[in-house]
Tab-separated table of C-alpha atoms in Angstrom:
chain	number	residue	atom	x	y	z
A	21	MET	CA	0.000	0.000	0.000
A	22	ALA	CA	1.473	3.357	-1.010
A	23	MET	CA	2.239	5.841	1.687
A	24	THR	CA	0.480	9.188	1.561
A	25	VAL	CA	2.346	12.295	2.580
A	26	ASN	CA	0.808	15.448	3.975
A	27	ARG	CA	2.424	18.257	1.973
A	28	GLY	CA	2.269	20.780	4.811
A	29	LEU	CA	3.779	18.240	7.205
A	30	ALA	CA	6.552	17.489	4.729
A	31	MET	CA	7.294	21.193	4.290
A	32	ARG	CA	7.514	21.723	8.053
A	33	ALA	CA	9.779	18.698	8.292
A	34	GLY	CA	12.026	20.181	5.607
A	35	LEU	CA	12.092	23.484	7.464
A	36	TRP	CA	13.115	21.843	10.742
A	37	SER	CA	15.693	19.751	8.883
A	38	ALA	CA	17.171	22.960	7.462
A	39	VAL	CA	17.101	24.561	10.931
A	40	GLU	CA	18.961	21.562	12.323
A	41	SER	CA	21.539	21.582	9.533
A	42	GLY	CA	22.092	25.339	9.624
A	43	GLY	CA	22.085	25.522	13.420
A	44	LEU	CA	24.579	22.691	13.763
A	45	SER	CA	26.851	24.238	11.139
A	46	LEU	CA	26.741	27.605	12.905
A	47	LEU	CA	27.379	26.131	16.364
A	48	SER	CA	30.106	23.838	15.049
A	49	PHE	CA	31.875	26.733	13.367
A	50	ALA	CA	31.570	28.977	16.425
A	51	THR	CA	33.087	26.311	18.676
A	52	LEU	CA	35.832	25.704	16.107
A	53	VAL	CA	36.797	29.385	16.296
A	54	ALA	CA	36.741	29.276	20.119
A	55	PHE	CA	38.822	26.102	20.357
A	56	SER	CA	41.348	27.372	17.791
A	57	ARG	CA	42.136	30.245	20.165
A	58	LEU	CA	42.522	27.953	23.189
A	59	LEU	CA	44.153	24.751	21.898
A	60	SER	CA	47.254	23.847	19.924
A	61	PRO	CA	47.338	22.342	16.421
A	62	ALA	CA	48.654	19.099	17.956
A	63	ASP	CA	45.575	18.917	20.222
A	64	PHE	CA	43.352	19.331	17.185
A	65	GLY	CA	45.360	16.722	15.296
A	66	VAL	CA	45.159	13.986	17.946
A	67	PHE	CA	41.429	14.538	18.349
A	68	ALA	CA	40.798	14.597	14.579
A	69	ILE	CA	42.632	11.305	14.048
A	70	ALA	CA	40.727	9.513	16.819
A	71	LEU	CA	37.369	11.073	15.918
A	72	SER	CA	37.730	10.100	12.246
A	73	THR	CA	38.297	6.503	13.348
A	74	ILE	CA	35.290	6.597	15.674
A	75	GLU	CA	33.056	8.160	13.018
A	76	ILE	CA	33.843	5.305	10.620
A	77	LEU	CA	33.241	2.679	13.323
A	78	ALA	CA	30.038	4.452	14.430
A	79	LEU	CA	28.426	3.733	11.071
A	80	LEU	CA	27.733	0.186	12.299
A	81	PRO	CA	25.614	0.899	15.406
A	82	ASN	CA	24.247	4.247	14.220
A	83	MET	CA	23.360	3.532	10.584
A	84	MET	CA	23.093	-0.234	10.036
A	85	PHE	CA	19.335	-0.196	10.724
A	86	HIS	CA	18.585	3.501	10.212
A	87	ASP	CA	17.424	3.408	6.582
A	88	ALA	CA	15.911	-0.049	6.969
A	89	LEU	CA	13.605	1.173	9.761
A	90	ILE	CA	12.622	4.332	7.868
A	91	GLN	CA	11.657	2.563	4.645
A	92	ARG	CA	9.594	-0.203	6.276
A	93	GLN	CA	5.894	0.561	5.950
A	94	ASP	CA	5.090	-2.378	8.281
A	95	CYS	CA	7.678	-1.528	10.938
A	96	GLU	CA	6.695	-3.305	14.142
A	97	ALA	CA	7.844	-3.225	17.760
A	98	ARG	CA	9.954	-6.343	17.173
A	99	HIS	CA	11.878	-4.551	14.405
A	100	GLU	CA	12.584	-1.526	16.576
A	101	GLY	CA	13.464	-3.635	19.627
A	102	THR	CA	15.795	-5.848	17.596
A	103	ALA	CA	17.478	-2.821	16.025
A	104	SER	CA	17.987	-1.273	19.462
A	105	PHE	CA	19.419	-4.502	20.876
A	106	LEU	CA	21.790	-5.146	17.977
A	107	SER	CA	22.911	-1.512	17.846
A	108	LEU	CA	23.750	-1.627	21.550
A	109	ALA	CA	25.564	-4.941	21.109
A	110	MET	CA	27.664	-3.509	18.271
A	111	ALA	CA	28.394	-0.352	20.269
A	112	VAL	CA	29.553	-2.382	23.284
A	113	THR	CA	31.741	-4.554	21.056
A	114	ILE	CA	33.333	-1.556	19.317
A	115	CYS	CA	33.840	0.267	22.620
A	116	GLY	CA	35.552	-2.763	24.164
A	117	GLY	CA	37.709	-3.188	21.076
A	118	CYS	CA	38.809	0.454	21.200
A	119	TRP	CA	39.877	0.139	24.843
A	120	LEU	CA	41.818	-3.041	24.090
A	121	ALA	CA	43.432	-1.530	20.979
A	122	ALA	CA	44.310	1.812	22.615
A	123	PRO	CA	48.043	1.040	23.218
A	124	PHE	CA	48.510	-0.215	19.646
A	125	TYR	CA	46.630	2.779	18.256
A	126	ALA	CA	48.909	5.157	20.171
A	127	GLN	CA	51.945	3.442	18.647
A	128	LEU	CA	50.434	3.587	15.161
A	129	VAL	CA	49.787	7.325	15.417
A	130	ASP	CA	53.025	7.882	17.360
A	131	ASP	CA	51.320	9.954	20.048
A	132	PRO	CA	50.732	8.586	23.575
A	133	ARG	CA	47.447	10.502	23.898
A	134	ALA	CA	45.838	9.039	20.774
A	135	GLY	CA	44.931	5.650	22.238
A	136	MET	CA	43.168	6.997	25.305
A	137	VAL	CA	41.372	9.659	23.254
A	138	LEU	CA	40.097	6.907	20.933
A	139	ALA	CA	38.966	4.785	23.886
A	140	ALA	CA	37.212	7.701	25.582
A	141	LEU	CA	35.385	8.751	22.406
A	142	SER	CA	34.081	5.214	21.938
A	143	ILE	CA	31.960	5.668	25.086
A	144	GLY	CA	29.702	8.009	23.112
A	145	LEU	CA	28.661	5.093	20.876
A	146	LEU	CA	26.939	3.425	23.845
A	147	PHE	CA	24.433	6.292	23.916
A	148	ALA	CA	23.941	7.159	20.241
A	149	GLY	CA	23.479	3.691	18.702
A	150	PRO	CA	20.572	2.321	20.786
A	151	VAL	CA	18.350	5.352	20.062
A	152	THR	CA	18.480	4.720	16.286
A	153	PRO	CA	14.906	3.303	16.291
A	154	ILE	CA	13.625	6.520	17.895
A	155	VAL	CA	15.413	8.602	15.263
A	156	ALA	CA	13.976	6.438	12.475
A	157	ARG	CA	10.445	6.624	13.952
A	158	GLN	CA	10.642	10.424	14.085
A	159	LYS	CA	11.855	10.670	10.494
A	160	ARG	CA	9.235	8.221	9.287
A	161	GLY	CA	6.567	10.424	10.848
A	162	PHE	CA	8.248	13.689	9.728
A	163	GLY	CA	9.081	14.507	13.360
A	164	TYR	CA	12.126	16.565	12.461
A	165	ARG	CA	11.313	19.183	15.093
A	166	LEU	CA	12.278	16.822	17.914
A	167	LEU	CA	15.394	15.701	16.074
A	168	ALA	CA	16.447	19.307	15.493
A	169	ILE	CA	15.909	20.179	19.162
A	170	ARG	CA	17.837	17.098	20.228
A	171	SER	CA	20.802	17.909	17.993
A	172	LEU	CA	20.891	21.598	18.866
A	173	VAL	CA	20.589	21.001	22.628
A	174	GLY	CA	23.332	18.385	22.549
A	175	ARG	CA	25.612	20.568	20.456
A	176	LEU	CA	25.014	23.722	22.509
A	177	LEU	CA	25.488	22.147	25.935
A	178	GLY	CA	28.392	20.043	24.712
A	179	ALA	CA	30.086	23.135	23.277
A	180	GLY	CA	29.629	24.975	26.581
A	181	LEU	CA	31.187	22.143	28.582
A	182	GLY	CA	34.028	21.739	26.093
A	183	VAL	CA	34.938	25.430	25.968
A	184	ALA	CA	34.791	25.615	29.786
A	185	ALA	CA	37.166	22.644	29.970
A	186	ALA	CA	39.507	24.288	27.449
A	187	LEU	CA	39.554	27.486	29.494
A	188	ALA	CA	40.456	25.352	32.531
A	189	GLY	CA	43.464	23.951	30.655
A	190	ALA	CA	42.117	20.494	29.738
A	191	GLY	CA	43.759	20.583	26.304
A	192	VAL	CA	42.669	17.836	23.908
A	193	TRP	CA	40.341	16.416	26.571
A	194	SER	CA	38.110	19.470	26.234
A	195	LEU	CA	37.308	18.294	22.702
A	196	VAL	CA	36.625	14.791	24.023
A	197	ILE	CA	34.320	16.187	26.718
A	198	GLN	CA	32.435	18.192	24.122
A	199	TRP	CA	31.879	15.205	21.834
A	200	ILE	CA	30.793	12.755	24.537
A	201	ALA	CA	28.476	15.361	26.066
A	202	MET	CA	26.856	15.880	22.667
A	203	GLN	CA	26.140	12.155	22.325
A	204	VAL	CA	24.879	11.707	25.879
A	205	LEU	CA	22.739	14.853	26.096
A	206	GLY	CA	21.333	14.507	22.583
A	207	SER	CA	20.285	10.904	23.219
A	208	LEU	CA	18.852	11.823	26.630
A	209	VAL	CA	16.675	14.564	25.123
A	210	LEU	CA	15.460	12.131	22.473
A	211	VAL	CA	14.564	9.392	24.973
A	212	LEU	CA	12.826	11.740	27.416
A	213	THR	CA	10.693	13.450	24.769
A	214	ALA	CA	9.843	10.435	22.566
A	215	ASP	CA	6.258	9.141	22.595
A	216	VAL	CA	7.408	5.543	22.151
A	217	ARG	CA	10.636	4.063	23.500
A	218	PRO	CA	11.559	0.689	21.982
A	219	ARG	CA	12.372	-2.099	24.447
A	220	PRO	CA	15.558	-3.932	23.385
A	221	CYS	CA	14.888	-7.518	22.349
A	222	PHE	CA	16.051	-9.967	19.698
A	223	ASN	CA	13.898	-11.513	17.006
A	224	ARG	CA	15.663	-13.542	14.329
A	225	ARG	CA	13.075	-12.862	11.648
A	226	ALA	CA	13.081	-9.114	12.342
A	227	ALA	CA	16.880	-9.103	12.269
A	228	GLY	CA	16.810	-10.749	8.840
A	229	ASP	CA	14.290	-8.214	7.544
A	230	LEU	CA	16.472	-5.315	8.696
A	231	LEU	CA	19.824	-6.733	7.598
A	232	ARG	CA	18.655	-7.493	4.055
A	233	PHE	CA	18.100	-3.781	3.506
A	234	GLY	CA	20.594	-2.418	6.031
A	235	VAL	CA	23.792	-4.085	4.815
A	236	PRO	CA	23.675	-2.765	1.207
A	237	ALA	CA	22.559	0.670	2.447
A	238	LEU	CA	25.426	0.773	4.947
A	239	ALA	CA	27.931	-0.306	2.298
A	240	ALA	CA	26.819	2.526	0.002
A	241	LEU	CA	27.009	5.032	2.861
A	242	PHE	CA	30.445	3.800	3.908
A	243	ALA	CA	31.891	4.166	0.424
A	244	THR	CA	30.611	7.759	0.274
A	245	TYR	CA	31.350	8.789	3.847
A	246	ALA	CA	34.683	7.203	4.658
A	247	MET	CA	37.080	8.860	2.201
A	248	ARG	CA	37.447	12.184	4.054
A	249	ARG	CA	37.774	10.343	7.394
A	250	ALA	CA	40.387	8.039	5.910
A	251	LEU	CA	42.287	11.128	4.719
A	252	MET	CA	42.539	12.360	8.314
A	253	ILE	CA	43.602	8.947	9.653
A	254	PHE	CA	46.321	8.585	7.029
A	255	ALA	CA	47.478	12.128	7.763
A	256	GLY	CA	47.815	11.234	11.435
A	257	ILE	CA	49.830	8.112	10.707
A	258	LEU	CA	52.058	9.633	8.019
A	259	LEU	CA	52.359	13.321	8.962
A	260	GLY	CA	51.919	13.490	12.740
A	261	ALA	CA	49.525	15.288	15.048
A	262	GLN	CA	50.724	18.851	14.362
A	263	ALA	CA	50.294	18.633	10.578
A	264	THR	CA	46.997	16.767	10.978
A	265	GLY	CA	45.733	19.571	13.213
A	266	MET	CA	46.422	22.072	10.445
A	267	LEU	CA	44.723	19.826	7.890
A	268	ASN	CA	41.745	19.292	10.202
A	269	LEU	CA	41.176	23.019	10.700
A	270	ALA	CA	41.427	23.624	6.942
A	271	SER	CA	38.978	20.812	6.291
A	272	ARG	CA	36.508	22.047	8.928
A	273	LEU	CA	36.610	25.558	7.460
A	274	VAL	CA	35.846	24.370	3.923
A	275	ASP	CA	33.299	21.760	5.029
A	276	THR	CA	31.290	24.350	6.973
A	277	PHE	CA	30.822	26.523	3.905
A	278	TRP	CA	30.174	23.454	1.750
A	279	SER	CA	27.448	22.095	4.038
A	280	VAL	CA	25.587	25.422	4.166
A	281	ALA	CA	25.709	25.976	0.399
A	282	CYS	CA	25.029	22.320	-0.395
A	283	THR	CA	21.890	22.258	1.777
A	284	ALA	CA	20.462	25.330	0.066
A	285	ILE	CA	21.184	24.156	-3.490
A	286	SER	CA	20.320	20.474	-3.095
A	287	GLN	CA	16.858	21.261	-1.691
A	288	VAL	CA	16.000	23.013	-4.962
A	289	GLY	CA	17.506	20.503	-7.368
A	290	LEU	CA	16.588	17.242	-5.640
A	291	SER	CA	12.939	18.183	-5.178
A	292	THR	CA	12.663	19.041	-8.868
A	293	LEU	CA	14.318	15.811	-10.050
A	294	THR	CA	11.936	13.813	-7.874
A	295	ALA	CA	8.863	15.695	-9.103
A	296	LEU	CA	9.796	15.112	-12.774
A	297	ARG	CA	10.578	11.408	-12.410
A	298	GLY	CA	7.817	10.445	-14.859
A	299	ASP	CA	8.932	12.869	-17.585
A	300	PRO	CA	12.447	11.866	-18.792
A	301	LEU	CA	12.930	14.782	-21.196
A	302	ARG	CA	11.977	17.504	-18.701
A	303	GLN	CA	13.918	15.694	-15.989
A	304	ARG	CA	17.033	15.707	-18.189
A	305	HIS	CA	16.672	19.468	-18.747
A	306	ALA	CA	16.067	19.999	-15.035
A	307	TYR	CA	19.180	18.000	-14.167
A	308	LEU	CA	21.375	20.128	-16.426
A	309	GLN	CA	19.853	23.292	-14.993
A	310	ALA	CA	20.559	21.989	-11.480
A	311	VAL	CA	24.204	21.436	-12.479
A	312	HIS	CA	24.255	24.961	-13.876
A	313	LEU	CA	22.795	26.382	-10.654
A	314	ALA	CA	25.272	24.459	-8.490
A	315	SER	CA	28.251	25.642	-10.519
A	316	MET	CA	26.927	29.206	-10.484
A	317	VAL	CA	26.985	29.189	-6.662
A	318	PHE	CA	29.902	26.899	-5.846
A	319	PHE	CA	32.480	28.005	-8.420
A	320	PRO	CA	32.831	31.661	-7.338
A	321	SER	CA	32.322	30.836	-3.643
A	322	PHE	CA	35.112	28.294	-3.361
A	323	VAL	CA	37.525	29.810	-5.869
A	324	GLY	CA	37.087	33.030	-3.913
A	325	MET	CA	37.715	31.153	-0.667
A	326	ALA	CA	40.870	29.634	-2.142
A	327	ILE	CA	42.166	33.140	-2.878
A	328	VAL	CA	41.456	34.657	0.557
A	329	THR	CA	42.332	31.738	2.867
A	330	PRO	CA	45.358	33.560	4.373
A	331	GLU	CA	43.161	36.482	5.401
A	332	LEU	CA	40.228	34.259	6.385
A	333	ILE	CA	42.313	32.031	8.648
A	334	THR	CA	44.142	34.960	10.217
A	335	VAL	CA	40.891	36.762	11.022
A	336	LEU	CA	38.998	33.732	12.323
A	337	PHE	CA	41.626	31.598	13.991
A	338	GLY	CA	44.752	33.693	14.471
A	339	ALA	CA	48.131	34.001	12.797
A	340	ARG	CA	49.510	30.801	14.365
A	341	TRP	CA	47.236	28.781	12.074
A	342	ILE	CA	48.549	30.389	8.863
A	343	GLU	CA	50.177	27.093	7.795
A	344	ALA	CA	46.639	25.792	7.221
A	345	ALA	CA	46.018	28.417	4.502
A	346	PRO	CA	47.478	26.507	1.509
A	347	LEU	CA	45.705	23.339	2.700
A	348	ALA	CA	42.390	25.201	2.896
A	349	SER	CA	42.995	26.654	-0.583
A	350	GLY	CA	43.608	23.193	-1.977
A	351	LEU	CA	40.509	21.727	-0.328
A	352	ALA	CA	38.389	24.654	-1.523
A	353	LEU	CA	39.425	23.941	-5.111
A	354	VAL	CA	38.744	20.219	-4.662
A	355	VAL	CA	35.122	21.128	-3.820
A	356	LEU	CA	34.590	22.242	-7.425
A	357	VAL	CA	34.514	18.593	-8.513
A	358	PRO	CA	31.773	17.322	-6.143
A	359	ALA	CA	29.873	20.536	-6.911
A	360	VAL	CA	29.534	19.434	-10.533
A	361	ARG	CA	28.418	15.908	-9.590
A	362	LEU	CA	26.149	17.003	-6.726
A	363	PHE	CA	22.996	15.816	-8.506
A	364	MET	CA	24.462	12.822	-10.346
A	365	PRO	CA	23.595	10.262	-7.609
A	366	ALA	CA	19.999	11.508	-7.389
A	367	TYR	CA	19.621	11.402	-11.162
A	368	LEU	CA	20.989	7.852	-11.380
A	369	THR	CA	18.651	6.765	-8.596
A	370	SER	CA	15.694	8.285	-10.460
A	371	LEU	CA	16.736	6.203	-13.479
A	372	GLY	CA	16.487	3.059	-11.340
A	373	LYS	CA	20.240	2.508	-10.922
A	374	PRO	CA	20.941	2.905	-7.187
A	375	GLY	CA	23.419	0.010	-7.202
A	376	THR	CA	25.673	1.988	-9.526
A	377	LEU	CA	26.370	4.458	-6.717
A	378	LEU	CA	27.855	1.752	-4.511
A	379	ARG	CA	30.107	0.418	-7.260
A	380	ILE	CA	31.427	3.833	-8.270
A	381	ASN	CA	32.012	5.054	-4.715
A	382	GLY	CA	33.614	1.734	-3.802
A	383	ILE	CA	36.029	1.887	-6.746
A	384	THR	CA	37.159	5.438	-6.000
A	385	PHE	CA	37.546	4.707	-2.279
A	386	VAL	CA	39.823	1.735	-2.992
A	387	VAL	CA	41.838	3.772	-5.520
A	388	PHE	CA	42.234	6.556	-2.940
A	389	LEU	CA	43.464	4.157	-0.234
A	390	VAL	CA	45.948	2.479	-2.568
A	391	ALA	CA	47.298	5.814	-3.841
A	392	VAL	CA	47.784	7.288	-0.352
A	393	ALA	CA	49.494	4.093	0.855
A	394	ALA	CA	51.748	3.816	-2.216
A	395	ILE	CA	52.878	7.351	-3.088
A	396	ARG	CA	55.962	8.675	-1.278
A	397	PRO	CA	57.061	11.133	-0.008
A	398	VAL	CA	53.697	12.271	1.219
A	399	GLY	CA	52.599	15.664	2.534
A	400	GLY	CA	49.392	17.520	3.230
A	401	LEU	CA	49.117	19.069	-0.242
A	402	LEU	CA	49.978	15.785	-1.941
A	403	MET	CA	47.243	14.018	0.030
A	404	ILE	CA	44.783	16.697	-1.069
A	405	ALA	CA	45.938	16.186	-4.670
A	406	ILE	CA	45.239	12.445	-4.325
A	407	LEU	CA	41.797	13.277	-2.943
A	408	ALA	CA	41.194	15.559	-5.935
A	409	ALA	CA	42.234	12.784	-8.326
A	410	ALA	CA	39.814	10.373	-6.626
A	411	GLU	CA	37.010	12.947	-6.914
A	412	CYS	CA	37.812	13.400	-10.619
A	413	LEU	CA	37.707	9.630	-11.117
A	414	THR	CA	34.295	9.585	-9.447
A	415	ILE	CA	32.891	12.222	-11.771
A	416	VAL	CA	34.304	10.443	-14.851
A	417	LEU	CA	32.624	7.188	-13.831
A	418	PHE	CA	29.342	8.921	-13.032
A	419	ALA	CA	29.403	10.829	-16.321
A	420	ARG	CA	30.019	7.619	-18.249
A	421	VAL	CA	26.993	5.948	-16.689
A	422	LEU	CA	24.847	9.058	-17.247
A	423	MET	CA	25.804	8.982	-20.922
A	424	GLN	CA	24.819	5.321	-21.205
A	425	ARG	CA	21.622	5.467	-19.158
A	426	GLY	CA	20.381	9.037	-19.504
A	427	GLY	CA	21.865	10.277	-22.751
A	428	ILE	CA	23.656	13.173	-21.037
A	429	SER	CA	27.115	13.628	-22.538
A	430	ALA	CA	30.264	15.290	-21.266
A	431	VAL	CA	29.567	18.122	-23.735
A	432	ASP	CA	26.171	18.673	-22.087
A	433	HIS	CA	27.880	18.986	-18.708
A	434	LEU	CA	30.495	21.364	-20.099
A	435	ARG	CA	27.779	23.586	-21.564
A	436	ALA	CA	25.993	23.637	-18.200
A	437	ILE	CA	29.073	24.832	-16.317
A	438	ALA	CA	30.703	26.960	-19.024
A	439	GLY	CA	29.121	30.307	-18.116
A	440	PRO	CA	29.868	30.167	-14.366
A	441	ALA	CA	33.346	28.766	-15.078
A	442	ILE	CA	34.223	31.658	-17.406
A	443	ALA	CA	32.814	34.264	-15.020
A	444	THR	CA	34.701	32.678	-12.115
A	445	SER	CA	37.954	32.664	-14.106
A	446	ILE	CA	37.588	36.378	-14.865
A	447	MET	CA	36.770	37.012	-11.194
A	448	ALA	CA	39.925	35.148	-10.083
A	449	ALA	CA	42.076	36.951	-12.659
A	450	ILE	CA	41.092	40.298	-11.102
A	451	ALA	CA	40.683	39.341	-7.425
A	452	LEU	CA	44.039	37.564	-7.101
A	453	PRO	CA	46.172	40.598	-8.105
A	454	VAL	CA	44.067	42.735	-5.741
A	455	GLN	CA	44.780	40.279	-2.932
A	456	LEU	CA	48.512	40.277	-3.682
A	457	TRP	CA	48.654	44.075	-3.896
A	458	THR	CA	46.800	44.649	-0.613
A	459	ALA	CA	48.967	42.088	1.263
A	460	GLY	CA	51.453	44.733	2.345
A	461	HIS	CA	49.102	47.690	2.616
A	462	ALA	CA	46.183	46.690	4.840
A	463	SER	CA	45.134	44.541	7.782
A	464	ALA	CA	43.767	41.032	7.271
A	465	TRP	CA	40.221	42.258	7.961
A	466	LEU	CA	40.432	45.024	5.400
A	467	ARG	CA	42.095	42.803	2.785
A	468	LEU	CA	39.340	40.219	3.216
A	469	VAL	CA	36.616	42.827	2.705
A	470	ILE	CA	38.324	44.431	-0.304
A	471	VAL	CA	39.064	41.167	-2.120
A	472	ALA	CA	35.632	39.663	-1.393
A	473	ALA	CA	33.823	42.797	-2.562
A	474	THR	CA	35.961	42.995	-5.702
A	475	GLY	CA	35.443	39.349	-6.574
A	476	ALA	CA	31.676	39.407	-5.989
A	477	SER	CA	31.236	42.589	-8.026
A	478	VAL	CA	33.226	41.254	-10.971
A	479	TYR	CA	31.437	37.899	-10.958
A	480	ILE	CA	27.946	39.398	-10.816
A	481	ALA	CA	28.790	41.921	-13.530
A	482	VAL	CA	30.156	39.248	-15.889
A	483	LEU	CA	27.121	37.014	-15.357
A	484	ALA	CA	24.744	39.929	-15.877
A	485	MET	CA	26.374	40.735	-19.215
A	486	THR	CA	26.728	37.181	-20.503
A	487	GLN	CA	23.633	35.431	-19.071
A	488	PRO	CA	20.754	37.880	-18.495
A	489	ARG	CA	18.223	35.035	-18.115
A	490	LEU	CA	19.833	34.018	-14.822
A	491	ALA	CA	18.247	36.932	-12.985
A	492	GLN	CA	14.797	35.882	-14.198
A	493	GLN	CA	15.378	32.267	-13.190
A	494	ALA	CA	16.693	33.271	-9.790
A	495	ALA	CA	13.598	35.392	-9.199
A	496	HIS	CA	11.391	32.460	-10.250
A	497	TRP	CA	13.110	30.071	-7.801
A	498	LEU	CA	12.878	32.636	-5.000
A	499	ARG	CA	9.158	33.309	-5.547
A	500	ALA	CA	8.432	29.595	-5.646
A	501	ARG	CA	10.244	28.963	-2.358
A	502	LEU	CA	8.548	31.918	-0.653
A	503	ASN	CA	5.150	30.622	-1.804
A	504	GLY	CA	5.888	27.172	-0.409
A	505	ARG	CA	6.201	25.484	-3.802
A	506	SER	CA	8.942	23.240	-5.142
A	507	PRO	CA	10.526	25.338	-7.907
A	508	GLU	CA	11.009	23.700	-11.259
A	509	LEU	CA	14.400	24.258	-12.864
A	510	ARG	CA	13.480	25.213	-16.408
A	511	PRO	CA	15.932	24.871	-19.314
């Protein structure tokens, strides 16, 4: 029996989802700025290495049954109870393994603090995993308000405890305190406010139902999610805590801007692709327009960021983090590749080829691991270059499948991104000399304002002269969103 969706309820759910995403990004960035003033790069590095490991391991208890519970129209108490029991069992197993492996992990990373930080962070899994059925129930019923409150409360209180610990001189342990507090408090809010709390139990049949869907879904998520975390782990092993701290701060800076922009753009494009699923020709045009829109926003934003990273890092985090500037510039340029393929997975899924995503992401992840392990000597910029090569391989494989299944060629993609790419190139050609000239004549704040204003003005002027229809389309999208409609991206 098909599920019916209340449109108003879905819109409110989307709003609360956006509030959660934007609020978490804002709080995360604010705490990053605070911690950068109180902790050393080595503290950041040790924490980033251990957290990246935990985040990969946490996929098992947190996400194994997440999608399986959401998609089940006949989800019963035995499914939720079994998911809670198995998630807790996996969390306990992983936590115990981390405590046993702590000495070996410290030797691998070559930092005596790394093992204990890993072991301490694993405690958070005991609280987050077992509440997965509650999270899935809320999402299935569009209860994103509770999820947003849970995330924001956990993040806010955790940030307060972590910053207080940093001010007291706790060093890297202030970051650990923050993360564990987020897991504990967020889960506590969810349990206390939930209408139904699943009782852990085990049912073999329910476990089979969940695992048949959960294992492939987890594999696809792992292949997509793990590459950036693996980058940080390899950096810790090969470069040390200090260099990893610099790389972590650069990555957090770029990822914050990416998540905010990605949320805004993907809501427009994904809703349109879904709505046009039954009309292949219009869907193809909408896909190319979504690529055009993404490149129009991402290209100038992240090329501009790459130019002003010295000023941006100095203003936000202080001069002692200036070594992170070239790393942030490199990562900002890498973002241009996933920006182009932002809608490729959704389009392939709409064509009935979800399995292709797993194969492509799996191939590029393996290639990335082999390249990082094999290429020597290695450094932060070289690791970013390997990441960029893996991203390029991903887009080549996606584009090949889109040509075979959807009739969208590489030339079609180039036409979609040509205008923003040309305007961005002209912007960079003018903004970069301005940045170099102001380097010895103004403060970091003033340089940032001058270069950003120059770049934005040039980009907008070039687009206005070369693509006058963009203003009309932008107004159309804005009116549609304000009126509560899903805007169609028209060719």
